[in-house]
Amino acid sequence: MKKLILGMAIIASSLAFAQKDDANAKLQEANKAAMDAYNAKNYAVAAPKFMEVYNLLKTSGQDNKVYMYYSGLNYALANNIEQAIKIYTDLINSGYTGVETTYTAKETKTGEVKSYDKATWELLKKTSSKDYSDFKTEQSPSVEADLYETLSTLLLNAKKNDEALAIIEKGLAKFPNSTKLKEYQGSALYASGNTDKFMTNLKEQLAKNPNDATNWYNLGVLQSKNPETAAEAIASFQKAIELKGDFANAYQNLVYTVIGDDEKAVTDINALRKTKPDDATKLIEARKERFMKATPYAEKWYQAMPSDINSVQVLKDIYNTTKNTAKYNEMKAKEAELLAKQPK
């Protein structure tokens, strides 16, 4: 599951609308319950309460979608993926951006700063110069890019790859420089089996940021699937470990890519042993050379993951093939140690 990182900035506000007192009381009660739950990190409770605030305001004629947004954030944090997807989809389809302008002025008599609707604020500014001062407007930042990025992550986590791609492409049309959306596009393409487009996506990202070890690793994985691009895969894995010296998965894949299809190599050698021994010897030497080349990468893999049985067994086999008896015995003992600790 992709890690969901949300920038929470939920601020309590004083709410009221021109209806009956019991309606105002319900609004204030729901708002307080939502804020209390959010501050207590009880997101599963906060989410529906923020939606209740939104619906109460909407009933009064105030379609303030910030509370729907707060509800979606809390559903996501509560790991209620389906409900979060629904709300984020509704927000995007409604054209919500989060941009709001607040209008404030200070009462001369009390010194208190109060908020007003635009029409009232403009009227006070024109007619009440003695009674009010410090007329200010403040615009909240847009959260539109966040909506696309978060919905994309939610859809990927729900394995709705085609829907994620559609949202990502829609988001990139508006935010073409979003590195997160480009990253998510690659994840969605890979998950949907569209490896050619995923490779193109990775190369585009690396052209913009050549110091991304994970993208070099992912590119190497794709390249290693095709024997014709094995050399390119090796170069990509090497670049990944240059950038991240303890990148265990990169070392592991580098070992496998350098060694190649060893099962086939052994089969070919055995097929030639009796009829063409000289050719078999050449294949044996070529195999040994590949194992020698893979040795330092296997050792780095083992250093990064000394308790991983796979790293130990692969390194043991490499030492055996390269006739390094002392090291082979060392890894054989390590293998026995790890196997003894495994549950039976």
Tab-separated table of C-alpha atoms in Angstrom:
chain	number	residue	atom	x	y	z
A	1	MET	CA	0.000	0.000	0.000
A	2	LYS	CA	1.282	3.405	-0.882
A	3	LYS	CA	1.856	5.554	2.132
A	4	LEU	CA	-0.782	8.254	2.420
A	5	ILE	CA	0.616	11.565	3.589
A	6	LEU	CA	-1.922	14.294	4.236
A	7	GLY	CA	-1.282	17.894	5.132
A	8	MET	CA	-3.855	18.553	7.811
A	9	ALA	CA	-4.739	22.141	8.588
A	10	ILE	CA	-8.147	21.985	10.236
A	11	ILE	CA	-8.992	25.127	12.132
A	12	ALA	CA	-11.925	25.592	14.458
A	13	SER	CA	-14.230	28.398	13.426
A	14	SER	CA	-17.232	30.129	14.884
A	15	LEU	CA	-20.315	29.048	12.987
A	16	ALA	CA	-23.828	30.382	12.886
A	17	PHE	CA	-26.628	30.904	10.432
A	18	ALA	CA	-29.858	32.763	10.393
A	19	GLN	CA	-32.258	30.034	11.390
A	20	LYS	CA	-33.833	28.723	14.555
A	21	ASP	CA	-31.791	28.505	17.724
A	22	ASP	CA	-32.070	24.710	17.775
A	23	ALA	CA	-30.516	24.555	14.291
A	24	ASN	CA	-27.640	26.745	15.435
A	25	ALA	CA	-27.219	24.584	18.498
A	26	LYS	CA	-27.001	21.448	16.354
A	27	LEU	CA	-24.407	23.134	14.161
A	28	GLN	CA	-22.251	24.225	17.082
A	29	GLU	CA	-22.541	20.794	18.701
A	30	ALA	CA	-21.530	18.969	15.512
A	31	ASN	CA	-18.627	21.366	14.889
A	32	LYS	CA	-17.315	20.939	18.442
A	33	ALA	CA	-17.643	17.150	18.272
A	34	ALA	CA	-15.772	17.085	14.950
A	35	MET	CA	-12.930	19.257	16.234
A	36	ASP	CA	-12.656	17.362	19.531
A	37	ALA	CA	-12.468	14.023	17.700
A	38	TYR	CA	-9.919	15.341	15.203
A	39	ASN	CA	-7.708	16.804	17.943
A	40	ALA	CA	-7.902	13.447	19.754
A	41	LYS	CA	-6.888	11.742	16.478
A	42	ASN	CA	-10.180	9.848	16.498
A	43	TYR	CA	-10.533	10.268	12.738
A	44	ALA	CA	-13.286	7.665	12.314
A	45	VAL	CA	-15.530	9.795	14.545
A	46	ALA	CA	-14.382	13.159	13.180
A	47	ALA	CA	-15.083	12.283	9.526
A	48	PRO	CA	-18.898	11.907	9.689
A	49	LYS	CA	-19.163	14.820	12.123
A	50	PHE	CA	-17.442	17.172	9.660
A	51	MET	CA	-19.850	15.936	6.993
A	52	GLU	CA	-22.723	16.670	9.380
A	53	VAL	CA	-21.438	20.242	9.736
A	54	TYR	CA	-21.307	20.528	5.943
A	55	ASN	CA	-24.870	19.244	5.532
A	56	LEU	CA	-26.248	21.528	8.271
A	57	LEU	CA	-24.631	24.536	6.619
A	58	LYS	CA	-25.912	23.452	3.204
A	59	THR	CA	-29.445	23.250	4.603
A	60	SER	CA	-29.122	26.896	5.569
A	61	GLY	CA	-27.973	27.845	2.077
A	62	GLN	CA	-24.214	27.872	2.790
A	63	ASP	CA	-22.435	25.350	0.566
A	64	ASN	CA	-19.112	25.495	2.424
A	65	LYS	CA	-17.195	22.539	1.005
A	66	VAL	CA	-14.221	23.017	3.307
A	67	TYR	CA	-16.088	20.830	5.796
A	68	MET	CA	-16.604	18.157	3.143
A	69	TYR	CA	-12.858	18.398	2.531
A	70	TYR	CA	-12.174	17.990	6.250
A	71	SER	CA	-14.454	14.952	6.245
A	72	GLY	CA	-12.572	13.392	3.328
A	73	LEU	CA	-9.219	13.977	5.031
A	74	ASN	CA	-10.421	12.264	8.181
A	75	TYR	CA	-11.931	9.319	6.315
A	76	ALA	CA	-8.558	8.853	4.594
A	77	LEU	CA	-6.695	9.031	7.906
A	78	ALA	CA	-9.167	6.522	9.362
A	79	ASN	CA	-8.303	4.212	6.438
A	80	ASN	CA	-11.905	4.256	5.215
A	81	ILE	CA	-10.676	4.231	1.640
A	82	GLU	CA	-14.001	3.855	-0.163
A	83	GLN	CA	-15.681	6.738	1.662
A	84	ALA	CA	-12.605	8.931	1.198
A	85	ILE	CA	-12.559	8.138	-2.542
A	86	LYS	CA	-16.230	9.137	-2.838
A	87	ILE	CA	-15.709	12.490	-1.121
A	88	TYR	CA	-12.517	13.383	-2.985
A	89	THR	CA	-14.178	12.474	-6.280
A	90	ASP	CA	-17.177	14.678	-5.438
A	91	LEU	CA	-14.873	17.565	-4.494
A	92	ILE	CA	-12.913	17.360	-7.740
A	93	ASN	CA	-16.055	17.018	-9.861
A	94	SER	CA	-17.590	20.041	-8.109
A	95	GLY	CA	-14.595	22.204	-9.017
A	96	TYR	CA	-13.639	22.781	-5.377
A	97	THR	CA	-10.168	24.278	-4.963
A	98	GLY	CA	-10.152	25.334	-1.315
A	99	VAL	CA	-9.459	28.935	-2.246
A	100	GLU	CA	-11.546	31.186	-0.005
A	101	THR	CA	-11.335	34.880	0.788
A	102	THR	CA	-11.983	36.074	4.332
A	103	TYR	CA	-12.887	39.698	5.031
A	104	THR	CA	-11.988	41.207	8.421
A	105	ALA	CA	-12.140	44.580	10.119
A	106	LYS	CA	-11.343	45.878	13.603
A	107	GLU	CA	-14.040	47.535	15.701
A	108	THR	CA	-12.707	50.864	16.923
A	109	LYS	CA	-14.714	50.758	20.145
A	110	THR	CA	-13.718	47.263	21.270
A	111	GLY	CA	-10.511	46.666	19.292
A	112	GLU	CA	-11.914	43.282	18.303
A	113	VAL	CA	-11.202	41.904	14.813
A	114	LYS	CA	-14.277	40.344	13.215
A	115	SER	CA	-15.045	38.512	9.972
A	116	TYR	CA	-17.741	39.642	7.555
A	117	ASP	CA	-19.202	38.564	4.261
A	118	LYS	CA	-17.909	40.495	1.259
A	119	ALA	CA	-20.950	42.741	0.827
A	120	THR	CA	-21.071	43.773	4.502
A	121	TRP	CA	-17.298	44.301	4.590
A	122	GLU	CA	-17.412	46.579	1.547
A	123	LEU	CA	-20.356	48.516	2.990
A	124	LEU	CA	-18.567	49.027	6.312
A	125	LYS	CA	-15.443	50.129	4.491
A	126	LYS	CA	-17.398	52.788	2.612
A	127	THR	CA	-19.688	54.093	5.360
A	128	SER	CA	-18.121	53.390	8.764
A	129	SER	CA	-14.616	54.820	8.627
A	130	LYS	CA	-14.761	56.001	12.269
A	131	ASP	CA	-16.179	52.812	13.707
A	132	TYR	CA	-13.934	50.308	11.895
A	133	SER	CA	-10.311	50.126	10.794
A	134	ASP	CA	-7.723	47.628	9.524
A	135	PHE	CA	-9.882	46.336	6.677
A	136	LYS	CA	-8.121	43.230	5.404
A	137	THR	CA	-8.695	40.371	3.029
A	138	GLU	CA	-6.911	37.043	3.182
A	139	GLN	CA	-7.039	34.253	0.637
A	140	SER	CA	-6.538	30.635	1.632
A	141	PRO	CA	-4.193	28.552	-0.531
A	142	SER	CA	-5.494	26.167	-3.172
A	143	VAL	CA	-5.715	22.488	-2.241
A	144	GLU	CA	-6.656	21.375	-5.756
A	145	ALA	CA	-3.333	19.654	-6.454
A	146	ASP	CA	-3.608	17.877	-3.094
A	147	LEU	CA	-7.066	16.620	-4.072
A	148	TYR	CA	-5.726	14.971	-7.217
A	149	GLU	CA	-2.642	13.577	-5.489
A	150	THR	CA	-4.558	12.136	-2.535
A	151	LEU	CA	-7.362	10.661	-4.666
A	152	SER	CA	-4.729	9.051	-6.905
A	153	THR	CA	-3.107	7.434	-3.865
A	154	LEU	CA	-6.445	6.254	-2.517
A	155	LEU	CA	-7.366	4.657	-5.839
A	156	LEU	CA	-3.961	2.952	-6.116
A	157	ASN	CA	-4.332	1.599	-2.590
A	158	ALA	CA	-7.764	0.259	-3.575
A	159	LYS	CA	-6.153	-1.350	-6.675
A	160	LYS	CA	-8.399	0.709	-8.934
A	161	ASN	CA	-5.570	1.309	-11.378
A	162	ASP	CA	-7.611	2.379	-14.410
A	163	GLU	CA	-9.548	4.911	-12.338
A	164	ALA	CA	-6.297	6.128	-10.818
A	165	LEU	CA	-4.785	6.651	-14.284
A	166	ALA	CA	-7.818	8.674	-15.390
A	167	ILE	CA	-7.578	10.959	-12.337
A	168	ILE	CA	-3.800	11.267	-12.653
A	169	GLU	CA	-4.040	12.279	-16.315
A	170	LYS	CA	-6.757	14.788	-15.468
A	171	GLY	CA	-4.587	16.168	-12.671
A	172	LEU	CA	-1.469	16.367	-14.841
A	173	ALA	CA	-3.422	18.388	-17.394
A	174	LYS	CA	-3.810	21.021	-14.667
A	175	PHE	CA	-0.560	20.441	-12.778
A	176	PRO	CA	1.978	19.168	-15.348
A	177	ASN	CA	4.922	19.711	-12.988
A	178	SER	CA	3.524	17.651	-10.102
A	179	THR	CA	6.259	15.146	-9.247
A	180	LYS	CA	3.831	13.164	-7.087
A	181	LEU	CA	1.319	12.737	-9.914
A	182	LYS	CA	4.123	11.673	-12.280
A	183	GLU	CA	5.289	9.139	-9.700
A	184	TYR	CA	1.751	7.838	-9.183
A	185	GLN	CA	1.294	7.629	-12.948
A	186	GLY	CA	4.272	5.296	-13.113
A	187	SER	CA	2.894	3.157	-10.271
A	188	ALA	CA	-0.506	2.907	-11.959
A	189	LEU	CA	1.013	2.027	-15.331
A	190	TYR	CA	3.170	-0.679	-13.778
A	191	ALA	CA	0.288	-2.097	-11.734
A	192	SER	CA	-1.905	-2.240	-14.848
A	193	GLY	CA	0.805	-4.100	-16.784
A	194	ASN	CA	1.632	-1.236	-19.139
A	195	THR	CA	5.384	-1.560	-18.713
A	196	ASP	CA	6.352	0.329	-21.890
A	197	LYS	CA	4.567	3.462	-20.740
A	198	PHE	CA	5.927	2.944	-17.229
A	199	MET	CA	9.477	2.857	-18.582
A	200	THR	CA	8.858	6.053	-20.543
A	201	ASN	CA	7.443	7.629	-17.390
A	202	LEU	CA	10.507	6.629	-15.361
A	203	LYS	CA	12.898	8.031	-17.949
A	204	GLU	CA	10.980	11.320	-17.983
A	205	GLN	CA	11.189	11.532	-14.186
A	206	LEU	CA	14.906	10.711	-14.197
A	207	ALA	CA	15.539	13.383	-16.814
A	208	LYS	CA	14.094	15.877	-14.325
A	209	ASN	CA	15.646	14.325	-11.222
A	210	PRO	CA	18.620	12.044	-11.968
A	211	ASN	CA	19.329	11.597	-8.250
A	212	ASP	CA	16.257	9.470	-7.516
A	213	ALA	CA	17.644	6.063	-6.502
A	214	THR	CA	14.217	4.409	-6.440
A	215	ASN	CA	13.443	5.392	-10.014
A	216	TRP	CA	16.832	4.082	-11.190
A	217	TYR	CA	16.061	0.832	-9.389
A	218	ASN	CA	12.579	0.569	-10.934
A	219	LEU	CA	14.027	1.260	-14.367
A	220	GLY	CA	16.614	-1.479	-13.803
A	221	VAL	CA	13.891	-3.962	-12.839
A	222	LEU	CA	12.043	-3.314	-16.107
A	223	GLN	CA	15.217	-3.487	-18.181
A	224	SER	CA	16.282	-6.736	-16.501
A	225	LYS	CA	13.127	-8.467	-17.788
A	226	ASN	CA	14.542	-8.362	-21.328
A	227	PRO	CA	17.879	-10.150	-21.969
A	228	GLU	CA	18.637	-7.601	-24.695
A	229	THR	CA	18.629	-4.745	-22.184
A	230	ALA	CA	20.473	-6.590	-19.383
A	231	ALA	CA	23.513	-4.311	-19.741
A	232	GLU	CA	21.247	-1.254	-19.372
A	233	ALA	CA	19.649	-2.845	-16.300
A	234	ILE	CA	23.087	-3.350	-14.723
A	235	ALA	CA	23.915	0.314	-15.350
A	236	SER	CA	20.603	1.410	-13.805
A	237	PHE	CA	21.108	-0.733	-10.683
A	238	GLN	CA	24.663	0.578	-10.352
A	239	LYS	CA	23.349	4.123	-10.520
A	240	ALA	CA	20.802	3.305	-7.797
A	241	ILE	CA	23.479	2.000	-5.424
A	242	GLU	CA	25.744	4.969	-6.165
A	243	LEU	CA	22.957	7.157	-4.860
A	244	LYS	CA	21.950	4.849	-2.010
A	245	GLY	CA	24.781	2.717	-0.716
A	246	ASP	CA	22.622	0.361	1.392
A	247	PHE	CA	19.996	-0.303	-1.298
A	248	ALA	CA	19.641	-4.049	-0.633
A	249	ASN	CA	17.047	-4.725	-3.345
A	250	ALA	CA	19.236	-3.044	-5.933
A	251	TYR	CA	22.210	-5.235	-4.960
A	252	GLN	CA	20.007	-8.325	-5.066
A	253	ASN	CA	18.662	-7.577	-8.545
A	254	LEU	CA	22.116	-6.595	-9.722
A	255	VAL	CA	23.406	-10.030	-8.673
A	256	TYR	CA	20.637	-11.846	-10.506
A	257	THR	CA	21.023	-9.702	-13.622
A	258	VAL	CA	24.807	-10.177	-13.787
A	259	ILE	CA	24.496	-13.948	-13.318
A	260	GLY	CA	21.650	-14.195	-15.818
A	261	ASP	CA	19.597	-17.327	-16.436
A	262	ASP	CA	21.836	-19.746	-14.532
A	263	GLU	CA	19.445	-22.675	-14.832
A	264	LYS	CA	19.680	-22.460	-18.617
A	265	ALA	CA	23.454	-22.061	-18.421
A	266	VAL	CA	23.801	-25.267	-16.381
A	267	THR	CA	21.474	-27.133	-18.743
A	268	ASP	CA	23.549	-26.022	-21.747
A	269	ILE	CA	26.788	-27.084	-20.045
A	270	ASN	CA	25.440	-30.524	-19.170
A	271	ALA	CA	24.169	-31.019	-22.704
A	272	LEU	CA	27.673	-30.439	-24.111
A	273	ARG	CA	29.811	-32.279	-21.541
A	274	LYS	CA	29.921	-35.612	-23.424
A	275	THR	CA	29.634	-34.529	-27.066
A	276	LYS	CA	31.517	-31.227	-27.069
A	277	PRO	CA	33.671	-31.004	-23.909
A	278	ASP	CA	35.693	-28.025	-25.162
A	279	ASP	CA	32.526	-25.997	-25.736
A	280	ALA	CA	31.269	-27.062	-22.329
A	281	THR	CA	34.515	-25.834	-20.760
A	282	LYS	CA	34.083	-22.439	-22.421
A	283	LEU	CA	30.567	-22.160	-20.996
A	284	ILE	CA	31.845	-23.202	-17.566
A	285	GLU	CA	34.510	-20.482	-17.640
A	286	ALA	CA	31.982	-17.885	-18.837
A	287	ARG	CA	29.649	-18.889	-16.000
A	288	LYS	CA	32.465	-18.625	-13.462
A	289	GLU	CA	33.341	-15.177	-14.797
A	290	ARG	CA	29.751	-14.011	-14.333
A	291	PHE	CA	29.762	-15.291	-10.759
A	292	MET	CA	33.078	-13.522	-10.075
A	293	LYS	CA	31.588	-10.283	-11.414
A	294	ALA	CA	28.518	-10.721	-9.197
A	295	THR	CA	30.558	-11.420	-6.041
A	296	PRO	CA	31.058	-7.836	-4.772
A	297	TYR	CA	27.365	-7.059	-5.296
A	298	ALA	CA	26.337	-10.228	-3.455
A	299	GLU	CA	28.656	-9.295	-0.600
A	300	LYS	CA	27.085	-5.831	-0.405
A	301	TRP	CA	23.631	-7.416	-0.439
A	302	TYR	CA	24.667	-9.646	2.460
A	303	GLN	CA	26.141	-6.678	4.355
A	304	ALA	CA	22.851	-4.815	3.961
A	305	MET	CA	20.755	-7.863	4.962
A	306	PRO	CA	22.946	-10.294	6.979
A	307	SER	CA	19.916	-12.120	8.410
A	308	ASP	CA	18.254	-12.687	5.056
A	309	ILE	CA	18.481	-16.367	4.153
A	310	ASN	CA	18.379	-15.593	0.415
A	311	SER	CA	21.392	-13.275	0.559
A	312	VAL	CA	23.329	-15.930	2.476
A	313	GLN	CA	22.418	-18.814	0.178
A	314	VAL	CA	23.174	-16.865	-3.007
A	315	LEU	CA	26.552	-15.751	-1.649
A	316	LYS	CA	27.289	-19.335	-0.551
A	317	ASP	CA	26.566	-20.606	-4.082
A	318	ILE	CA	28.732	-17.884	-5.593
A	319	TYR	CA	31.679	-18.789	-3.364
A	320	ASN	CA	31.172	-22.455	-4.241
A	321	THR	CA	31.172	-21.738	-7.981
A	322	THR	CA	34.233	-19.492	-7.749
A	323	LYS	CA	36.079	-22.070	-5.616
A	324	ASN	CA	36.434	-19.798	-2.582
A	325	THR	CA	36.310	-22.623	-0.055
A	326	ALA	CA	36.907	-20.602	3.112
A	327	LYS	CA	34.144	-18.126	2.313
A	328	TYR	CA	31.869	-20.954	1.166
A	329	ASN	CA	32.263	-22.673	4.546
A	330	GLU	CA	31.599	-19.370	6.335
A	331	MET	CA	28.321	-18.858	4.451
A	332	LYS	CA	27.360	-22.511	4.885
A	333	ALA	CA	27.696	-22.093	8.662
A	334	LYS	CA	25.690	-18.842	8.513
A	335	GLU	CA	23.007	-20.598	6.506
A	336	ALA	CA	22.759	-23.376	9.119
A	337	GLU	CA	22.526	-20.761	11.873
A	338	LEU	CA	19.648	-18.943	10.183
A	339	LEU	CA	17.807	-22.141	9.289
A	340	ALA	CA	18.011	-23.289	12.913
A	341	LYS	CA	16.250	-20.093	14.016
A	342	GLN	CA	13.354	-20.547	11.605
A	343	PRO	CA	10.103	-21.916	13.036
A	344	LYS	CA	9.543	-25.582	12.389
